[in-house]
Short mmCIF file of N, CA and C in Angstrom, two decimals:
data_model
loop_
_atom_site.label_atom_id
_atom_site.label_comp_id
_atom_site.label_asym_id
_atom_site.label_seq_id
_atom_site.Cartn_x
_atom_site.Cartn_y
_atom_site.Cartn_z
N MET B 1 -4.49 13.26 -21.80
CA MET B 1 -3.68 13.45 -20.62
C MET B 1 -2.62 12.34 -20.57
N CYS B 2 -1.38 12.72 -20.38
CA CYS B 2 -0.27 11.76 -20.29
C CYS B 2 0.40 11.87 -18.94
N ASP B 3 1.04 10.77 -18.54
CA ASP B 3 1.81 10.77 -17.30
C ASP B 3 3.18 10.15 -17.58
N GLU B 4 3.99 10.05 -16.55
CA GLU B 4 5.34 9.51 -16.69
C GLU B 4 5.33 8.07 -17.20
N VAL B 5 4.33 7.32 -16.84
CA VAL B 5 4.26 5.91 -17.25
C VAL B 5 4.08 5.79 -18.75
N ASP B 6 3.38 6.73 -19.37
CA ASP B 6 3.21 6.68 -20.83
C ASP B 6 4.57 6.69 -21.52
N GLY B 7 5.48 7.53 -21.06
CA GLY B 7 6.83 7.57 -21.63
C GLY B 7 7.59 6.29 -21.40
N LEU B 8 7.46 5.73 -20.22
CA LEU B 8 8.11 4.46 -19.89
C LEU B 8 7.61 3.35 -20.81
N LEU B 9 6.30 3.30 -21.00
CA LEU B 9 5.71 2.26 -21.87
C LEU B 9 6.17 2.42 -23.31
N GLU B 10 6.18 3.65 -23.78
CA GLU B 10 6.63 3.91 -25.16
C GLU B 10 8.07 3.44 -25.34
N ALA B 11 8.91 3.73 -24.37
CA ALA B 11 10.32 3.32 -24.46
C ALA B 11 10.45 1.80 -24.46
N TRP B 12 9.73 1.12 -23.57
CA TRP B 12 9.81 -0.35 -23.55
C TRP B 12 9.27 -0.96 -24.85
N ARG B 13 8.19 -0.39 -25.36
CA ARG B 13 7.63 -0.94 -26.60
C ARG B 13 8.61 -0.75 -27.76
N SER B 14 9.35 0.33 -27.73
CA SER B 14 10.35 0.57 -28.76
C SER B 14 11.53 -0.38 -28.61
N GLU B 15 12.01 -0.55 -27.39
CA GLU B 15 13.20 -1.37 -27.14
C GLU B 15 12.91 -2.86 -27.09
N ARG B 16 11.71 -3.23 -26.65
CA ARG B 16 11.35 -4.65 -26.54
C ARG B 16 9.98 -4.89 -27.13
N PRO B 17 9.85 -4.73 -28.47
CA PRO B 17 8.54 -4.93 -29.10
C PRO B 17 8.05 -6.37 -28.97
N ASP B 18 8.94 -7.27 -28.59
CA ASP B 18 8.57 -8.68 -28.44
C ASP B 18 7.82 -8.96 -27.13
N LEU B 19 7.81 -7.99 -26.21
CA LEU B 19 7.16 -8.19 -24.92
C LEU B 19 5.84 -7.43 -24.84
N ASP B 20 4.88 -8.03 -24.15
CA ASP B 20 3.62 -7.36 -23.86
C ASP B 20 3.80 -6.62 -22.54
N VAL B 21 3.92 -5.32 -22.61
CA VAL B 21 4.18 -4.53 -21.41
C VAL B 21 2.90 -3.95 -20.80
N THR B 22 1.74 -4.43 -21.21
CA THR B 22 0.49 -3.87 -20.69
C THR B 22 0.34 -4.00 -19.17
N PRO B 23 0.89 -5.03 -18.49
CA PRO B 23 0.78 -5.02 -17.02
C PRO B 23 1.41 -3.76 -16.40
N LEU B 24 2.43 -3.22 -17.06
CA LEU B 24 3.06 -2.00 -16.54
C LEU B 24 2.11 -0.81 -16.56
N GLU B 25 1.13 -0.83 -17.46
CA GLU B 25 0.16 0.27 -17.52
C GLU B 25 -0.56 0.43 -16.19
N VAL B 26 -0.84 -0.69 -15.53
CA VAL B 26 -1.52 -0.65 -14.24
C VAL B 26 -0.51 -0.56 -13.09
N PHE B 27 0.42 -1.51 -13.04
CA PHE B 27 1.25 -1.64 -11.85
C PHE B 27 2.31 -0.55 -11.71
N SER B 28 2.79 -0.01 -12.81
CA SER B 28 3.72 1.12 -12.69
C SER B 28 2.98 2.35 -12.15
N ARG B 29 1.74 2.51 -12.57
CA ARG B 29 0.96 3.63 -12.04
C ARG B 29 0.62 3.42 -10.57
N VAL B 30 0.25 2.21 -10.21
CA VAL B 30 -0.04 1.92 -8.80
C VAL B 30 1.22 2.15 -7.96
N SER B 31 2.35 1.71 -8.45
CA SER B 31 3.61 1.87 -7.73
C SER B 31 3.96 3.35 -7.56
N ARG B 32 3.85 4.12 -8.63
CA ARG B 32 4.16 5.55 -8.55
C ARG B 32 3.17 6.26 -7.62
N LEU B 33 1.91 5.90 -7.71
CA LEU B 33 0.91 6.49 -6.83
C LEU B 33 1.22 6.15 -5.37
N ALA B 34 1.63 4.92 -5.11
CA ALA B 34 1.98 4.52 -3.74
C ALA B 34 3.14 5.36 -3.20
N ARG B 35 4.12 5.62 -4.04
CA ARG B 35 5.26 6.45 -3.61
C ARG B 35 4.81 7.89 -3.31
N HIS B 36 3.96 8.44 -4.18
CA HIS B 36 3.44 9.79 -3.93
C HIS B 36 2.64 9.82 -2.62
N LEU B 37 1.80 8.82 -2.42
CA LEU B 37 0.99 8.78 -1.20
C LEU B 37 1.85 8.59 0.04
N ASP B 38 2.88 7.77 -0.07
CA ASP B 38 3.78 7.54 1.06
C ASP B 38 4.45 8.85 1.47
N ARG B 39 4.93 9.59 0.49
CA ARG B 39 5.56 10.89 0.79
C ARG B 39 4.56 11.85 1.43
N ALA B 40 3.36 11.91 0.87
CA ALA B 40 2.33 12.80 1.40
C ALA B 40 1.94 12.40 2.82
N ARG B 41 1.77 11.11 3.05
CA ARG B 41 1.41 10.64 4.39
C ARG B 41 2.51 10.95 5.39
N ARG B 42 3.74 10.74 4.99
CA ARG B 42 4.85 11.06 5.90
C ARG B 42 4.85 12.54 6.27
N THR B 43 4.52 13.39 5.30
CA THR B 43 4.44 14.82 5.58
C THR B 43 3.34 15.11 6.59
N VAL B 44 2.17 14.54 6.38
CA VAL B 44 1.04 14.74 7.30
C VAL B 44 1.40 14.20 8.68
N PHE B 45 1.98 13.00 8.74
CA PHE B 45 2.31 12.41 10.03
C PHE B 45 3.36 13.26 10.76
N THR B 46 4.33 13.77 10.02
CA THR B 46 5.37 14.62 10.63
C THR B 46 4.73 15.87 11.25
N GLU B 47 3.74 16.43 10.58
CA GLU B 47 3.04 17.60 11.12
C GLU B 47 2.38 17.29 12.46
N HIS B 48 2.09 16.02 12.69
CA HIS B 48 1.43 15.59 13.94
C HIS B 48 2.37 14.80 14.84
N ALA B 49 3.68 14.93 14.57
CA ALA B 49 4.71 14.27 15.39
C ALA B 49 4.49 12.76 15.48
N LEU B 50 4.18 12.15 14.34
CA LEU B 50 3.98 10.70 14.28
C LEU B 50 4.84 10.09 13.19
N GLU B 51 5.31 8.89 13.45
CA GLU B 51 5.94 8.07 12.43
C GLU B 51 4.83 7.24 11.78
N PRO B 52 5.03 6.76 10.55
CA PRO B 52 3.99 5.93 9.94
C PRO B 52 3.58 4.73 10.78
N TRP B 53 4.56 4.06 11.40
CA TRP B 53 4.22 2.90 12.24
C TRP B 53 3.41 3.31 13.46
N GLU B 54 3.66 4.50 14.00
CA GLU B 54 2.88 4.99 15.14
C GLU B 54 1.43 5.22 14.71
N PHE B 55 1.27 5.80 13.54
CA PHE B 55 -0.07 6.02 13.01
C PHE B 55 -0.79 4.67 12.88
N ASP B 56 -0.10 3.66 12.37
CA ASP B 56 -0.71 2.33 12.19
C ASP B 56 -1.19 1.74 13.52
N VAL B 57 -0.34 1.78 14.53
CA VAL B 57 -0.70 1.19 15.83
C VAL B 57 -1.81 2.00 16.49
N LEU B 58 -1.66 3.31 16.53
CA LEU B 58 -2.67 4.15 17.15
C LEU B 58 -4.01 4.04 16.42
N SER B 59 -3.96 3.93 15.09
CA SER B 59 -5.19 3.78 14.31
C SER B 59 -5.90 2.48 14.65
N GLU B 60 -5.14 1.41 14.79
CA GLU B 60 -5.74 0.12 15.13
C GLU B 60 -6.44 0.20 16.48
N LEU B 61 -5.79 0.84 17.44
CA LEU B 61 -6.42 1.00 18.75
C LEU B 61 -7.67 1.88 18.66
N ARG B 62 -7.58 2.97 17.93
CA ARG B 62 -8.71 3.91 17.82
C ARG B 62 -9.90 3.26 17.13
N ARG B 63 -9.64 2.47 16.10
CA ARG B 63 -10.72 1.80 15.37
C ARG B 63 -11.37 0.68 16.19
N SER B 64 -10.68 0.21 17.22
CA SER B 64 -11.21 -0.91 18.00
C SER B 64 -12.42 -0.52 18.84
N GLY B 65 -12.66 0.77 19.00
CA GLY B 65 -13.79 1.24 19.79
C GLY B 65 -13.48 1.21 21.27
N PRO B 66 -14.34 1.86 22.06
CA PRO B 66 -14.11 1.92 23.50
C PRO B 66 -13.96 0.52 24.07
N PRO B 67 -13.04 0.30 24.96
CA PRO B 67 -12.17 1.26 25.63
C PRO B 67 -10.85 1.51 24.89
N TYR B 68 -10.80 1.24 23.61
CA TYR B 68 -9.62 1.51 22.78
C TYR B 68 -8.40 0.77 23.30
N GLU B 69 -8.56 -0.52 23.48
CA GLU B 69 -7.45 -1.33 23.94
C GLU B 69 -7.47 -2.69 23.26
N LEU B 70 -6.27 -3.20 23.02
CA LEU B 70 -6.10 -4.50 22.38
C LEU B 70 -4.89 -5.19 22.99
N SER B 71 -4.82 -6.48 22.79
CA SER B 71 -3.64 -7.21 23.22
C SER B 71 -2.51 -6.92 22.24
N PRO B 72 -1.27 -7.02 22.69
CA PRO B 72 -0.15 -6.86 21.76
C PRO B 72 -0.22 -7.85 20.59
N GLY B 73 -0.72 -9.06 20.87
CA GLY B 73 -0.86 -10.06 19.79
C GLY B 73 -1.81 -9.60 18.71
N ARG B 74 -2.91 -9.02 19.12
CA ARG B 74 -3.88 -8.52 18.14
C ARG B 74 -3.28 -7.37 17.35
N LEU B 75 -2.51 -6.51 18.02
CA LEU B 75 -1.87 -5.39 17.33
C LEU B 75 -0.84 -5.88 16.33
N LEU B 76 -0.06 -6.89 16.69
CA LEU B 76 0.97 -7.35 15.75
C LEU B 76 0.34 -8.05 14.55
N ARG B 77 -0.75 -8.77 14.77
CA ARG B 77 -1.43 -9.40 13.62
C ARG B 77 -2.01 -8.34 12.69
N ALA B 78 -2.55 -7.28 13.25
CA ALA B 78 -3.16 -6.22 12.45
C ALA B 78 -2.12 -5.41 11.69
N THR B 79 -0.93 -5.27 12.26
CA THR B 79 0.09 -4.42 11.63
C THR B 79 1.18 -5.24 10.95
N LEU B 80 1.06 -6.57 11.00
CA LEU B 80 1.97 -7.48 10.29
C LEU B 80 3.43 -7.31 10.69
N VAL B 81 3.68 -7.23 12.00
CA VAL B 81 5.05 -7.16 12.49
C VAL B 81 5.28 -8.30 13.48
N THR B 82 6.53 -8.51 13.86
CA THR B 82 6.87 -9.56 14.81
C THR B 82 6.55 -9.11 16.23
N SER B 83 6.55 -10.07 17.14
CA SER B 83 6.25 -9.73 18.54
C SER B 83 7.34 -8.82 19.12
N GLY B 84 8.59 -9.06 18.77
CA GLY B 84 9.67 -8.20 19.25
C GLY B 84 9.52 -6.77 18.75
N THR B 85 9.14 -6.64 17.49
CA THR B 85 8.92 -5.30 16.93
C THR B 85 7.75 -4.62 17.63
N MET B 86 6.67 -5.37 17.88
CA MET B 86 5.51 -4.77 18.53
C MET B 86 5.85 -4.36 19.95
N THR B 87 6.61 -5.18 20.67
CA THR B 87 7.02 -4.81 22.03
C THR B 87 7.78 -3.50 22.01
N ASN B 88 8.71 -3.36 21.08
CA ASN B 88 9.48 -2.13 20.95
C ASN B 88 8.58 -0.95 20.64
N ARG B 89 7.63 -1.16 19.75
CA ARG B 89 6.72 -0.07 19.37
C ARG B 89 5.83 0.35 20.53
N VAL B 90 5.31 -0.61 21.26
CA VAL B 90 4.47 -0.28 22.41
C VAL B 90 5.30 0.44 23.47
N ASP B 91 6.54 -0.02 23.69
CA ASP B 91 7.43 0.67 24.64
C ASP B 91 7.59 2.13 24.25
N ARG B 92 7.85 2.39 22.99
CA ARG B 92 8.07 3.76 22.52
C ARG B 92 6.80 4.61 22.62
N LEU B 93 5.67 4.02 22.27
CA LEU B 93 4.40 4.75 22.38
C LEU B 93 4.04 5.03 23.84
N ALA B 94 4.34 4.09 24.71
CA ALA B 94 4.08 4.28 26.14
C ALA B 94 4.98 5.38 26.70
N ALA B 95 6.24 5.39 26.28
CA ALA B 95 7.17 6.42 26.74
C ALA B 95 6.71 7.82 26.30
N ALA B 96 6.01 7.90 25.18
CA ALA B 96 5.48 9.17 24.68
C ALA B 96 4.09 9.48 25.24
N ASP B 97 3.59 8.60 26.14
CA ASP B 97 2.27 8.74 26.76
C ASP B 97 1.14 8.70 25.73
N LEU B 98 1.34 7.94 24.65
CA LEU B 98 0.28 7.79 23.64
C LEU B 98 -0.53 6.52 23.90
N VAL B 99 0.07 5.56 24.60
CA VAL B 99 -0.62 4.34 25.02
C VAL B 99 -0.20 4.02 26.45
N ARG B 100 -0.95 3.14 27.07
CA ARG B 100 -0.64 2.66 28.42
C ARG B 100 -0.87 1.16 28.43
N ARG B 101 -0.01 0.45 29.13
CA ARG B 101 -0.21 -0.98 29.32
C ARG B 101 -0.97 -1.20 30.63
N ARG B 102 -1.81 -2.23 30.64
CA ARG B 102 -2.47 -2.62 31.88
C ARG B 102 -2.62 -4.14 31.87
N PRO B 103 -2.68 -4.74 33.04
CA PRO B 103 -2.84 -6.20 33.10
C PRO B 103 -4.16 -6.61 32.45
N ASP B 104 -4.13 -7.74 31.77
CA ASP B 104 -5.34 -8.28 31.14
C ASP B 104 -6.12 -9.04 32.21
N PRO B 105 -7.32 -8.58 32.56
CA PRO B 105 -8.08 -9.26 33.61
C PRO B 105 -8.50 -10.68 33.22
N ALA B 106 -8.52 -10.97 31.93
CA ALA B 106 -8.92 -12.30 31.46
C ALA B 106 -7.73 -13.26 31.37
N ASP B 107 -6.52 -12.73 31.46
CA ASP B 107 -5.31 -13.56 31.33
C ASP B 107 -4.24 -12.97 32.24
N LYS B 108 -4.00 -13.62 33.35
CA LYS B 108 -3.06 -13.09 34.36
C LYS B 108 -1.67 -12.82 33.81
N ARG B 109 -1.27 -13.56 32.77
CA ARG B 109 0.06 -13.36 32.19
C ARG B 109 0.07 -12.28 31.11
N GLY B 110 -1.10 -11.90 30.64
CA GLY B 110 -1.20 -10.98 29.51
C GLY B 110 -1.33 -9.52 29.91
N VAL B 111 -1.14 -8.67 28.91
CA VAL B 111 -1.35 -7.24 29.10
C VAL B 111 -2.26 -6.74 27.97
N LEU B 112 -2.83 -5.60 28.20
CA LEU B 112 -3.61 -4.91 27.18
C LEU B 112 -2.96 -3.56 26.95
N VAL B 113 -3.02 -3.11 25.72
CA VAL B 113 -2.48 -1.81 25.34
C VAL B 113 -3.67 -0.89 25.11
N ARG B 114 -3.71 0.21 25.86
CA ARG B 114 -4.85 1.13 25.79
C ARG B 114 -4.38 2.49 25.28
N LEU B 115 -5.16 3.05 24.40
CA LEU B 115 -4.92 4.39 23.88
C LEU B 115 -5.16 5.40 24.99
N THR B 116 -4.23 6.32 25.19
CA THR B 116 -4.43 7.39 26.18
C THR B 116 -5.21 8.52 25.53
N ASP B 117 -5.66 9.46 26.34
CA ASP B 117 -6.34 10.64 25.80
C ASP B 117 -5.42 11.39 24.83
N LYS B 118 -4.14 11.50 25.21
CA LYS B 118 -3.17 12.17 24.34
C LYS B 118 -3.03 11.41 23.02
N GLY B 119 -2.99 10.09 23.09
CA GLY B 119 -2.89 9.28 21.87
C GLY B 119 -4.12 9.42 20.99
N ALA B 120 -5.30 9.46 21.62
CA ALA B 120 -6.54 9.62 20.86
C ALA B 120 -6.58 10.98 20.17
N GLU B 121 -6.18 12.02 20.89
CA GLU B 121 -6.15 13.36 20.29
C GLU B 121 -5.18 13.40 19.11
N ARG B 122 -4.02 12.78 19.28
CA ARG B 122 -3.00 12.80 18.23
C ARG B 122 -3.48 12.05 16.99
N ILE B 123 -4.04 10.86 17.18
CA ILE B 123 -4.47 10.06 16.02
C ILE B 123 -5.68 10.70 15.34
N ASP B 124 -6.60 11.27 16.13
CA ASP B 124 -7.76 11.92 15.52
C ASP B 124 -7.34 13.12 14.67
N ALA B 125 -6.43 13.93 15.17
CA ALA B 125 -5.96 15.10 14.42
C ALA B 125 -5.21 14.67 13.16
N ALA B 126 -4.37 13.66 13.28
CA ALA B 126 -3.62 13.18 12.12
C ALA B 126 -4.55 12.60 11.07
N LEU B 127 -5.55 11.85 11.50
CA LEU B 127 -6.50 11.27 10.56
C LEU B 127 -7.28 12.36 9.83
N GLU B 128 -7.71 13.38 10.55
CA GLU B 128 -8.44 14.48 9.90
C GLU B 128 -7.57 15.16 8.86
N SER B 129 -6.32 15.42 9.18
CA SER B 129 -5.40 16.04 8.21
C SER B 129 -5.18 15.14 7.00
N LEU B 130 -4.99 13.85 7.27
CA LEU B 130 -4.75 12.90 6.19
C LEU B 130 -5.95 12.83 5.25
N LEU B 131 -7.14 12.72 5.81
CA LEU B 131 -8.34 12.64 4.98
C LEU B 131 -8.55 13.92 4.17
N SER B 132 -8.26 15.05 4.77
CA SER B 132 -8.39 16.32 4.06
C SER B 132 -7.43 16.36 2.86
N TYR B 133 -6.19 15.94 3.10
CA TYR B 133 -5.21 15.93 2.02
C TYR B 133 -5.60 14.94 0.93
N GLU B 134 -5.99 13.74 1.33
CA GLU B 134 -6.35 12.72 0.33
C GLU B 134 -7.59 13.13 -0.45
N GLU B 135 -8.49 13.86 0.18
CA GLU B 135 -9.67 14.37 -0.54
C GLU B 135 -9.24 15.34 -1.64
N THR B 136 -8.23 16.17 -1.38
CA THR B 136 -7.77 17.08 -2.42
C THR B 136 -7.18 16.31 -3.59
N LEU B 137 -6.54 15.17 -3.31
CA LEU B 137 -5.99 14.36 -4.40
C LEU B 137 -7.11 13.76 -5.27
N LEU B 138 -8.20 13.41 -4.63
CA LEU B 138 -9.32 12.79 -5.35
C LEU B 138 -10.29 13.80 -5.96
N ALA B 139 -10.16 15.07 -5.59
CA ALA B 139 -11.12 16.09 -6.01
C ALA B 139 -11.40 16.14 -7.52
N PRO B 140 -10.37 15.97 -8.38
CA PRO B 140 -10.67 16.05 -9.81
C PRO B 140 -11.50 14.86 -10.34
N MET B 141 -11.63 13.82 -9.55
CA MET B 141 -12.30 12.60 -10.02
C MET B 141 -13.75 12.59 -9.53
N PRO B 142 -14.71 12.44 -10.45
CA PRO B 142 -16.12 12.38 -10.03
C PRO B 142 -16.37 11.18 -9.10
N THR B 143 -17.39 11.29 -8.27
CA THR B 143 -17.71 10.27 -7.28
C THR B 143 -17.87 8.89 -7.91
N ASP B 144 -18.55 8.80 -9.03
CA ASP B 144 -18.77 7.48 -9.64
C ASP B 144 -17.45 6.86 -10.10
N GLU B 145 -16.51 7.67 -10.57
CA GLU B 145 -15.20 7.15 -10.97
C GLU B 145 -14.40 6.71 -9.75
N ARG B 146 -14.51 7.44 -8.65
CA ARG B 146 -13.84 7.04 -7.40
C ARG B 146 -14.33 5.67 -6.96
N GLU B 147 -15.65 5.51 -6.99
CA GLU B 147 -16.25 4.23 -6.58
C GLU B 147 -15.81 3.10 -7.50
N GLN B 148 -15.74 3.38 -8.80
CA GLN B 148 -15.30 2.38 -9.75
C GLN B 148 -13.83 2.01 -9.52
N LEU B 149 -13.00 3.02 -9.31
CA LEU B 149 -11.58 2.77 -9.05
C LEU B 149 -11.41 1.95 -7.78
N ALA B 150 -12.12 2.31 -6.72
CA ALA B 150 -12.02 1.56 -5.46
C ALA B 150 -12.42 0.11 -5.67
N SER B 151 -13.46 -0.12 -6.44
CA SER B 151 -13.92 -1.48 -6.72
C SER B 151 -12.89 -2.27 -7.52
N LEU B 152 -12.32 -1.63 -8.54
CA LEU B 152 -11.31 -2.30 -9.36
C LEU B 152 -10.06 -2.64 -8.54
N LEU B 153 -9.63 -1.71 -7.71
CA LEU B 153 -8.45 -1.97 -6.87
C LEU B 153 -8.75 -3.09 -5.87
N ARG B 154 -9.96 -3.11 -5.33
CA ARG B 154 -10.35 -4.18 -4.41
C ARG B 154 -10.26 -5.54 -5.10
N SER B 155 -10.69 -5.61 -6.35
CA SER B 155 -10.67 -6.89 -7.06
C SER B 155 -9.24 -7.39 -7.29
N LEU B 156 -8.27 -6.47 -7.37
CA LEU B 156 -6.87 -6.87 -7.47
C LEU B 156 -6.28 -7.22 -6.12
N LEU B 157 -6.63 -6.46 -5.10
CA LEU B 157 -6.00 -6.60 -3.79
C LEU B 157 -6.58 -7.75 -2.97
N ALA B 158 -7.86 -7.99 -3.02
CA ALA B 158 -8.49 -8.99 -2.16
C ALA B 158 -7.84 -10.37 -2.28
N PRO B 159 -7.59 -10.87 -3.48
CA PRO B 159 -6.94 -12.19 -3.54
C PRO B 159 -5.53 -12.19 -2.94
N LEU B 160 -4.82 -11.09 -3.07
CA LEU B 160 -3.47 -11.01 -2.49
C LEU B 160 -3.54 -10.98 -0.96
N ASP B 161 -4.53 -10.30 -0.42
CA ASP B 161 -4.69 -10.24 1.03
C ASP B 161 -5.08 -11.58 1.63
N ARG B 162 -5.71 -12.43 0.85
CA ARG B 162 -6.16 -13.73 1.35
C ARG B 162 -5.07 -14.79 1.34
N THR B 163 -4.01 -14.58 0.57
CA THR B 163 -2.98 -15.61 0.46
C THR B 163 -1.86 -15.35 1.46
N PRO B 164 -1.39 -16.40 2.15
CA PRO B 164 -0.32 -16.22 3.13
C PRO B 164 0.98 -15.74 2.49
N SER B 165 1.18 -16.02 1.23
CA SER B 165 2.40 -15.59 0.56
C SER B 165 2.26 -14.20 -0.04
N GLY B 166 1.14 -13.53 0.26
CA GLY B 166 0.91 -12.19 -0.26
C GLY B 166 1.88 -11.19 0.31
N PRO B 167 1.69 -9.94 -0.03
CA PRO B 167 2.62 -8.89 0.39
C PRO B 167 2.75 -8.81 1.91
N GLN B 168 3.95 -8.62 2.39
CA GLN B 168 4.22 -8.46 3.82
C GLN B 168 4.89 -7.13 4.06
N ASN B 169 4.59 -6.49 5.18
CA ASN B 169 5.25 -5.23 5.56
C ASN B 169 6.40 -5.51 6.46
#
């Protein structure tokens, strides 16, 4: 079985036999897979009237458990955006009735962002569609290979996630 990366590698090996292009075997495939997944996710999110950033914020609230509310600071740390960006995002989600702000009883100056019933329904439906689609992508791969792939990717990603200079969104 061959993919687009095989052709890319063959061309580089022909043009630059002096270079070891083996890192491209992994990272070009990861990059191409990320682009395919991004397109697929955008399609799923569009079907549920969500932008990718909306999915991220609503997901963080939904995963937090009842009462499905977090401080804006916690949301911005989880989604790796600035406070100004998070304020704008919460404003837009509130205008769409997907979240609601309420005063933080533990901090008179603070607010909490709570998922509304409409927001919970939207994120749950989008997540179900996303998981269904992603399952079809993984269907040709046996369970043990999926587990092995997940473990291998974790071993690459974990050190990057731990470093402050790691990837930023």
